[in-house]
């Protein structure tokens, strides 16, 4: 894939930007379930994340805590993982709700969860 020369390293051309409730817990959830790495965090005050970034194997997700000005904005995301079943279990163990248990599909083994922050994750390991 061709990358524009002015896009900073560790960023892709399109990145999700979430506005969520309790970004600190979101970071922990993402680390526990998807082995995310915190790559940047700037606080608005002692409790509110103004802007943060996590990285999952080369893909960056940006997010901030919701405020009176910036209301919660969730997303649905599709993520390839090494093991759908293991990742699904980690998600459930970390407070996610099942949307669809792991099942074999024509494109791989796939499951769906809603994380504690309102985002939907379609977790798939390819065939």
N, CA and C atoms as an extended XYZ file, in Angstrom:
381
Properties=species:S:1:pos:R:3:atomname:S:1:resname:S:1:resid:I:1 pbc="F F F"
N         0.837       -1.164        0.000 N   UNK     1
C         0.000        0.000        0.000 CA  UNK     1
C         0.887        1.233        0.000 C   UNK     1
N         0.569        2.163       -0.866 N   UNK     2
C         1.340        3.392       -0.963 CA  UNK     2
C         0.970        4.325        0.181 C   UNK     2
N         1.960        4.937        0.775 N   UNK     3
C         1.737        5.848        1.890 CA  UNK     3
C         2.203        7.239        1.494 C   UNK     3
N         1.346        8.234        1.735 N   UNK     4
C         1.733        9.612        1.445 CA  UNK     4
C         2.936        9.983        2.309 C   UNK     4
N         3.849       10.730        1.743 N   UNK     5
C         5.093       11.043        2.444 CA  UNK     5
C         4.873       11.941        3.661 C   UNK     5
N         3.753       12.656        3.728 N   UNK     6
C         3.558       13.578        4.844 CA  UNK     6
C         2.735       12.982        5.989 C   UNK     6
N         2.310       11.715        5.897 N   UNK     7
C         1.594       11.066        6.993 CA  UNK     7
C         2.633       10.584        8.003 C   UNK     7
N         2.475       10.983        9.279 N   UNK     8
C         3.471       10.572       10.280 CA  UNK     8
C         3.568        9.051       10.412 C   UNK     8
N         4.734        8.592       10.812 N   UNK     9
C         4.953        7.166       11.044 CA  UNK     9
C         3.990        6.679       12.127 C   UNK     9
N         3.551        5.444       12.045 N   UNK    10
C         2.602        4.801       12.953 CA  UNK    10
C         1.157        5.257       12.760 C   UNK    10
N         0.867        5.955       11.666 N   UNK    11
C        -0.500        6.373       11.364 CA  UNK    11
C        -0.879        5.864        9.985 C   UNK    11
N        -2.148        5.510        9.829 N   UNK    12
C        -2.650        5.134        8.519 CA  UNK    12
C        -3.485        6.286        7.971 C   UNK    12
N        -3.865        6.203        6.733 N   UNK    13
C        -4.581        7.293        6.064 CA  UNK    13
C        -5.928        7.580        6.734 C   UNK    13
N        -6.644        6.552        7.170 N   UNK    14
C        -7.936        6.714        7.836 CA  UNK    14
C        -7.845        6.033        9.198 C   UNK    14
N        -8.285        6.759       10.230 N   UNK    15
C        -8.262        6.206       11.579 CA  UNK    15
C        -9.589        6.511       12.263 C   UNK    15
N       -10.123        5.541       13.017 N   UNK    16
C       -11.322        5.845       13.795 CA  UNK    16
C       -11.002        6.860       14.882 C   UNK    16
N       -11.981        7.751       15.157 N   UNK    17
C       -11.859        8.695       16.259 CA  UNK    17
C       -13.120        8.557       17.097 C   UNK    17
N       -12.955        8.039       18.315 N   UNK    18
C       -14.071        7.782       19.211 CA  UNK    18
C       -14.138        8.848       20.287 C   UNK    18
N       -15.340        9.205       20.674 N   UNK    19
C       -15.537       10.043       21.855 CA  UNK    19
C       -16.319        9.171       22.817 C   UNK    19
N       -15.684        8.849       23.938 N   UNK    20
C       -16.212        7.815       24.823 CA  UNK    20
C       -16.278        8.292       26.268 C   UNK    20
N       -16.943        7.522       27.062 N   UNK    21
C       -17.016        7.771       28.489 CA  UNK    21
C       -15.981        6.884       29.177 C   UNK    21
N       -15.081        7.485       29.928 N   UNK    22
C       -14.048        6.798       30.706 CA  UNK    22
C       -12.939        6.201       29.848 C   UNK    22
N       -12.191        7.083       29.237 N   UNK    23
C       -11.075        6.695       28.381 CA  UNK    23
C       -10.003        5.876       29.067 C   UNK    23
N        -9.772        6.120       30.358 N   UNK    24
C        -8.754        5.336       31.077 CA  UNK    24
C        -9.153        3.860       31.115 C   UNK    24
N       -10.425        3.589       31.373 N   UNK    25
C       -10.891        2.198       31.377 CA  UNK    25
C       -10.875        1.619       29.968 C   UNK    25
N       -11.142        2.449       28.963 N   UNK    26
C       -11.080        2.007       27.568 CA  UNK    26
C        -9.662        1.541       27.222 C   UNK    26
N        -8.670        2.296       27.654 N   UNK    27
C        -7.272        1.914       27.398 CA  UNK    27
C        -6.998        0.539       28.001 C   UNK    27
N        -7.383        0.332       29.243 N   UNK    28
C        -7.159       -0.965       29.916 CA  UNK    28
C        -7.880       -2.087       29.184 C   UNK    28
N        -9.146       -1.861       28.789 N   UNK    29
C        -9.906       -2.859       28.046 CA  UNK    29
C        -9.169       -3.231       26.762 C   UNK    29
N        -8.730       -2.231       26.021 N   UNK    30
C        -8.053       -2.486       24.743 CA  UNK    30
C        -6.723       -3.213       24.944 C   UNK    30
N        -6.006       -2.891       26.028 N   UNK    31
C        -4.765       -3.597       26.324 CA  UNK    31
C        -5.046       -5.051       26.692 C   UNK    31
N        -6.044       -5.287       27.517 N   UNK    32
C        -6.371       -6.641       27.974 CA  UNK    32
C        -6.930       -7.524       26.868 C   UNK    32
N        -7.728       -6.954       25.976 N   UNK    33
C        -8.410       -7.753       24.956 CA  UNK    33
C        -7.605       -7.836       23.661 C   UNK    33
N        -7.084       -6.721       23.195 N   UNK    34
C        -6.444       -6.675       21.875 CA  UNK    34
C        -4.939       -6.421       21.927 C   UNK    34
N        -4.339       -6.487       23.112 N   UNK    35
C        -2.907       -6.220       23.278 CA  UNK    35
C        -2.509       -4.850       22.720 C   UNK    35
N        -3.388       -3.871       22.894 N   UNK    36
C        -3.119       -2.511       22.415 CA  UNK    36
C        -1.970       -1.895       23.196 C   UNK    36
N        -1.312       -0.977       22.542 N   UNK    37
C        -0.211       -0.225       23.155 CA  UNK    37
C        -0.623        1.245       23.170 C   UNK    37
N        -0.555        1.860       24.348 N   UNK    38
C        -0.837        3.296       24.425 CA  UNK    38
C         0.292        4.034       23.733 C   UNK    38
N        -0.076        4.898       22.777 N   UNK    39
C         0.963        5.570       22.002 CA  UNK    39
C         1.000        7.073       22.287 C   UNK    39
N        -0.109        7.619       22.804 N   UNK    40
C        -0.131        9.046       23.127 CA  UNK    40
C        -1.325        9.325       24.031 C   UNK    40
N        -1.160       10.266       24.966 N   UNK    41
C        -2.284       10.696       25.800 CA  UNK    41
C        -2.032       12.108       26.281 C   UNK    41
N        -3.026       12.976       26.072 N   UNK    42
C        -2.986       14.346       26.570 CA  UNK    42
C        -4.248       14.581       27.393 C   UNK    42
N        -4.067       15.043       28.613 N   UNK    43
C        -5.183       15.235       29.523 CA  UNK    43
C        -5.725       16.666       29.425 C   UNK    43
N        -7.032       16.806       29.552 N   UNK    44
C        -7.677       18.118       29.626 CA  UNK    44
C        -7.568       18.649       31.059 C   UNK    44
N        -7.742       17.744       32.015 N   UNK    45
C        -7.577       18.016       33.442 CA  UNK    45
C        -7.164       16.692       34.079 C   UNK    45
N        -7.238       16.568       35.370 N   UNK    46
C        -6.766       15.346       36.030 CA  UNK    46
C        -7.565       14.100       35.661 C   UNK    46
N        -8.814       14.249       35.244 N   UNK    47
C        -9.682       13.103       34.993 CA  UNK    47
C       -10.099       12.922       33.537 C   UNK    47
N        -9.941       13.942       32.708 N   UNK    48
C       -10.513       13.922       31.359 CA  UNK    48
C        -9.428       13.831       30.296 C   UNK    48
N        -9.517       12.815       29.465 N   UNK    49
C        -8.588       12.670       28.336 CA  UNK    49
C        -9.044       13.601       27.213 C   UNK    49
N        -8.181       14.529       26.827 N   UNK    50
C        -8.482       15.436       25.722 CA  UNK    50
C        -8.231       14.743       24.384 C   UNK    50
N        -7.148       13.966       24.325 N   UNK    51
C        -6.825       13.224       23.099 CA  UNK    51
C        -5.891       12.082       23.486 C   UNK    51
N        -6.200       10.899       22.992 N   UNK    52
C        -5.320        9.750       23.235 CA  UNK    52
C        -5.306        8.866       22.005 C   UNK    52
N        -4.289        8.031       21.943 N   UNK    53
C        -4.136        7.105       20.827 CA  UNK    53
C        -3.630        5.769       21.343 C   UNK    53
N        -4.207        4.710       20.810 N   UNK    54
C        -3.695        3.369       21.052 CA  UNK    54
C        -3.338        2.773       19.709 C   UNK    54
N        -2.448        1.783       19.745 N   UNK    55
C        -2.016        1.128       18.524 CA  UNK    55
C        -2.169       -0.376       18.710 C   UNK    55
N        -2.802       -1.010       17.726 N   UNK    56
C        -2.959       -2.461       17.717 CA  UNK    56
C        -2.272       -2.975       16.461 C   UNK    56
N        -1.089       -3.511       16.640 N   UNK    57
C        -0.311       -4.112       15.542 CA  UNK    57
C        -0.275       -3.232       14.291 C   UNK    57
N         0.002       -1.944       14.488 N   UNK    58
C         0.163       -1.035       13.362 CA  UNK    58
C        -1.068       -0.220       13.003 C   UNK    58
N        -2.180       -0.437       13.667 N   UNK    59
C        -3.397        0.341       13.416 CA  UNK    59
C        -3.686        1.234       14.617 C   UNK    59
N        -3.855        2.515       14.360 N   UNK    60
C        -4.090        3.491       15.418 CA  UNK    60
C        -5.572        3.796       15.546 C   UNK    60
N        -6.034        3.865       16.797 N   UNK    61
C        -7.375        4.345       17.124 CA  UNK    61
C        -7.179        5.566       18.001 C   UNK    61
N        -7.811        6.681       17.609 N   UNK    62
C        -7.763        7.910       18.387 CA  UNK    62
C        -9.065        8.041       19.163 C   UNK    62
N        -8.997        8.696       20.337 N   UNK    63
C       -10.213        8.873       21.118 CA  UNK    63
C       -10.031        9.983       22.144 C   UNK    63
N       -11.168       10.407       22.687 N   UNK    64
C       -11.200       11.400       23.756 CA  UNK    64
C       -12.368       11.078       24.663 C   UNK    64
N       -12.312       11.594       25.887 N   UNK    65
C       -13.452       11.480       26.788 CA  UNK    65
C       -14.540       12.449       26.339 C   UNK    65
N       -15.795       12.031       26.480 N   UNK    66
C       -16.892       12.923       26.149 CA  UNK    66
C       -16.975       14.041       27.187 C   UNK    66
N       -17.510       15.164       26.752 N   UNK    67
C       -17.686       16.338       27.607 CA  UNK    67
C       -19.050       16.941       27.291 C   UNK    67
N       -19.373       18.056       27.934 N   UNK    68
C       -20.622       18.752       27.615 CA  UNK    68
C       -20.620       19.254       26.174 C   UNK    68
N       -19.454       19.556       25.652 N   UNK    69
C       -19.327       20.056       24.282 CA  UNK    69
C       -19.229       18.911       23.271 C   UNK    69
N       -18.481       17.868       23.616 N   UNK    70
C       -18.249       16.748       22.710 CA  UNK    70
C       -18.947       15.511       23.265 C   UNK    70
N       -20.077       15.182       22.664 N   UNK    71
C       -20.902       14.081       23.152 CA  UNK    71
C       -20.377       12.734       22.660 C   UNK    71
N       -20.776       11.681       23.343 N   UNK    72
C       -20.315       10.330       23.033 CA  UNK    72
C       -20.608        9.974       21.579 C   UNK    72
N       -19.601        9.420       20.909 N   UNK    73
C       -19.721        8.954       19.522 CA  UNK    73
C       -19.049        7.597       19.438 C   UNK    73
N       -19.857        6.574       19.278 N   UNK    74
C       -19.336        5.215       19.208 CA  UNK    74
C       -19.200        4.768       17.765 C   UNK    74
N       -18.660        3.565       17.604 N   UNK    75
C       -18.429        3.043       16.263 CA  UNK    75
C       -18.568        1.533       16.251 C   UNK    75
N       -18.717        0.992       15.064 N   UNK    76
C       -18.609       -0.438       14.834 CA  UNK    76
C       -17.303       -0.681       14.109 C   UNK    76
N       -16.531       -1.650       14.593 N   UNK    77
C       -15.233       -1.906       13.991 CA  UNK    77
C       -15.037       -3.391       13.716 C   UNK    77
N       -14.309       -3.688       12.687 N   UNK    78
C       -13.951       -5.041       12.285 CA  UNK    78
C       -12.467       -5.187       12.548 C   UNK    78
N       -12.081       -6.264       13.241 N   UNK    79
C       -10.668       -6.459       13.572 CA  UNK    79
C       -10.256       -7.902       13.291 C   UNK    79
N        -9.152       -8.065       12.571 N   UNK    80
C        -8.563       -9.382       12.377 CA  UNK    80
C        -7.687       -9.701       13.586 C   UNK    80
N        -7.822      -10.907       14.100 N   UNK    81
C        -7.045      -11.377       15.253 CA  UNK    81
C        -6.475      -12.757       14.937 C   UNK    81
N        -5.562      -13.213       15.782 N   UNK    82
C        -4.985      -14.540       15.587 CA  UNK    82
C        -5.974      -15.638       15.974 C   UNK    82
N        -6.782      -15.393       17.002 N   UNK    83
C        -7.763      -16.385       17.448 CA  UNK    83
C        -9.057      -15.681       17.844 C   UNK    83
N       -10.082      -15.876       17.064 N   UNK    84
C       -11.389      -15.305       17.356 CA  UNK    84
C       -11.880      -15.771       18.720 C   UNK    84
N       -11.783      -17.066       18.990 N   UNK    85
C       -12.314      -17.623       20.236 CA  UNK    85
C       -11.610      -17.043       21.463 C   UNK    85
N       -10.288      -16.959       21.427 N   UNK    86
C        -9.534      -16.423       22.563 CA  UNK    86
C        -9.836      -14.939       22.779 C   UNK    86
N        -9.887      -14.173       21.702 N   UNK    87
C       -10.148      -12.739       21.813 CA  UNK    87
C       -11.573      -12.484       22.290 C   UNK    87
N       -12.529      -13.252       21.778 N   UNK    88
C       -13.924      -13.144       22.219 CA  UNK    88
C       -14.014      -13.391       23.728 C   UNK    88
N       -13.348      -14.434       24.212 N   UNK    89
C       -13.365      -14.754       25.647 CA  UNK    89
C       -12.752      -13.621       26.459 C   UNK    89
N       -11.628      -13.066       25.992 N   UNK    90
C       -11.007      -11.940       26.688 CA  UNK    90
C       -11.967      -10.750       26.754 C   UNK    90
N       -12.656      -10.494       25.651 N   UNK    91
C       -13.601       -9.367       25.611 CA  UNK    91
C       -14.715       -9.571       26.626 C   UNK    91
N       -15.309      -10.766       26.655 N   UNK    92
C       -16.389      -11.069       27.604 CA  UNK    92
C       -15.864      -10.980       29.038 C   UNK    92
N       -14.679      -11.528       29.282 N   UNK    93
C       -14.086      -11.492       30.618 CA  UNK    93
C       -13.783      -10.063       31.081 C   UNK    93
N       -13.665       -9.131       30.129 N   UNK    94
C       -13.361       -7.742       30.448 CA  UNK    94
C       -14.583       -6.829       30.319 C   UNK    94
N       -15.770       -7.420       30.373 N   UNK    95
C       -16.992       -6.620       30.459 CA  UNK    95
C       -17.764       -6.397       29.182 C   UNK    95
N       -17.334       -6.973       28.060 N   UNK    96
C       -18.095       -6.821       26.820 CA  UNK    96
C       -19.335       -7.715       26.853 C   UNK    96
N       -20.335       -7.343       26.071 N   UNK    97
C       -21.545       -8.151       25.926 CA  UNK    97
C       -21.506       -8.853       24.579 C   UNK    97
N       -21.937      -10.097       24.562 N   UNK    98
C       -21.944      -10.862       23.321 CA  UNK    98
C       -23.052      -10.379       22.389 C   UNK    98
N       -22.697      -10.186       21.142 N   UNK    99
C       -23.666       -9.930       20.075 CA  UNK    99
C       -23.841      -11.203       19.265 C   UNK    99
N       -22.720      -11.889       19.035 N   UNK   100
C       -22.721      -13.140       18.273 CA  UNK   100
C       -21.554      -13.988       18.760 C   UNK   100
N       -21.802      -15.195       19.261 N   UNK   101
C       -20.692      -16.044       19.697 CA  UNK   101
C       -19.850      -16.485       18.496 C   UNK   101
N       -18.620      -16.930       18.748 N   UNK   102
C       -17.774      -17.376       17.642 CA  UNK   102
C       -18.448      -18.460       16.802 C   UNK   102
N       -18.333      -18.292       15.499 N   UNK   103
C       -18.907      -19.257       14.558 CA  UNK   103
C       -18.096      -19.213       13.270 C   UNK   103
N       -18.049      -20.343       12.593 N   UNK   104
C       -17.370      -20.400       11.302 CA  UNK   104
C       -18.226      -19.707       10.249 C   UNK   104
N       -17.587      -18.829        9.489 N   UNK   105
C       -18.226      -18.103        8.387 CA  UNK   105
C       -17.432      -18.385        7.119 C   UNK   105
N       -17.938      -17.976        5.983 N   UNK   106
C       -17.229      -18.208        4.727 CA  UNK   106
C       -15.894      -17.467        4.673 C   UNK   106
N       -15.742      -16.395        5.449 N   UNK   107
C       -14.541      -15.561        5.436 CA  UNK   107
C       -13.613      -15.824        6.626 C   UNK   107
N       -14.014      -16.732        7.527 N   UNK   108
C       -13.184      -17.053        8.685 CA  UNK   108
C       -14.045      -17.298        9.908 C   UNK   108
N       -13.407      -17.437       11.043 N   UNK   109
C       -14.136      -17.618       12.305 CA  UNK   109
C       -14.388      -16.230       12.869 C   UNK   109
N       -15.643      -15.935       13.217 N   UNK   110
C       -16.010      -14.575       13.555 CA  UNK   110
C       -16.960      -14.536       14.745 C   UNK   110
N       -16.894      -13.436       15.504 N   UNK   111
C       -17.780      -13.199       16.642 CA  UNK   111
C       -18.024      -11.701       16.739 C   UNK   111
N       -19.053      -11.324       17.496 N   UNK   112
C       -19.341       -9.910       17.707 CA  UNK   112
C       -19.551       -9.621       19.175 C   UNK   112
N       -19.012       -8.485       19.637 N   UNK   113
C       -19.214       -8.039       21.008 CA  UNK   113
C       -19.464       -6.535       21.022 C   UNK   113
N       -20.143       -6.088       22.082 N   UNK   114
C       -20.256       -4.655       22.353 CA  UNK   114
C       -19.426       -4.393       23.593 C   UNK   114
N       -18.443       -3.504       23.475 N   UNK   115
C       -17.572       -3.223       24.615 CA  UNK   115
C       -18.308       -2.369       25.657 C   UNK   115
N       -17.761       -2.244       26.854 N   UNK   116
C       -18.436       -1.484       27.910 CA  UNK   116
C       -18.592        0.013       27.598 C   UNK   116
N       -18.038        0.473       26.486 N   UNK   117
C       -18.048        1.885       26.121 CA  UNK   117
C       -19.000        2.169       24.962 C   UNK   117
N       -19.711        1.113       24.500 N   UNK   118
C       -20.725        1.275       23.455 CA  UNK   118
C       -20.267        0.982       22.049 C   UNK   118
N       -19.023        0.554       21.865 N   UNK   119
C       -18.518        0.233       20.529 CA  UNK   119
C       -18.773       -1.233       20.206 C   UNK   119
N       -19.067       -1.514       18.956 N   UNK   120
C       -19.253       -2.886       18.494 CA  UNK   120
C       -17.979       -3.339       17.790 C   UNK   120
N       -17.548       -4.560       18.119 N   UNK   121
C       -16.354       -5.150       17.538 CA  UNK   121
C       -16.717       -6.452       16.848 C   UNK   121
N       -16.389       -6.573       15.574 N   UNK   122
C       -16.528       -7.826       14.824 CA  UNK   122
C       -15.128       -8.434       14.791 C   UNK   122
N       -14.965       -9.480       15.549 N   UNK   123
C       -13.659      -10.112       15.799 CA  UNK   123
C       -13.542      -11.322       14.866 C   UNK   123
N       -12.526      -11.332       14.024 N   UNK   124
C       -12.417      -12.386       13.015 CA  UNK   124
C       -10.983      -12.857       12.863 C   UNK   124
N       -10.823      -14.193       12.822 N   UNK   125
C        -9.539      -14.694       12.332 CA  UNK   125
C        -9.806      -15.285       10.953 C   UNK   125
N        -8.974      -14.868        9.971 N   UNK   126
C        -9.199      -15.325        8.605 CA  UNK   126
C        -8.954      -16.817        8.460 C   UNK   126
N        -9.498      -17.351        7.385 N   UNK   127
C        -9.335      -18.783        7.081 CA  UNK   127
C        -7.875      -19.044        6.742 C   UNK   127
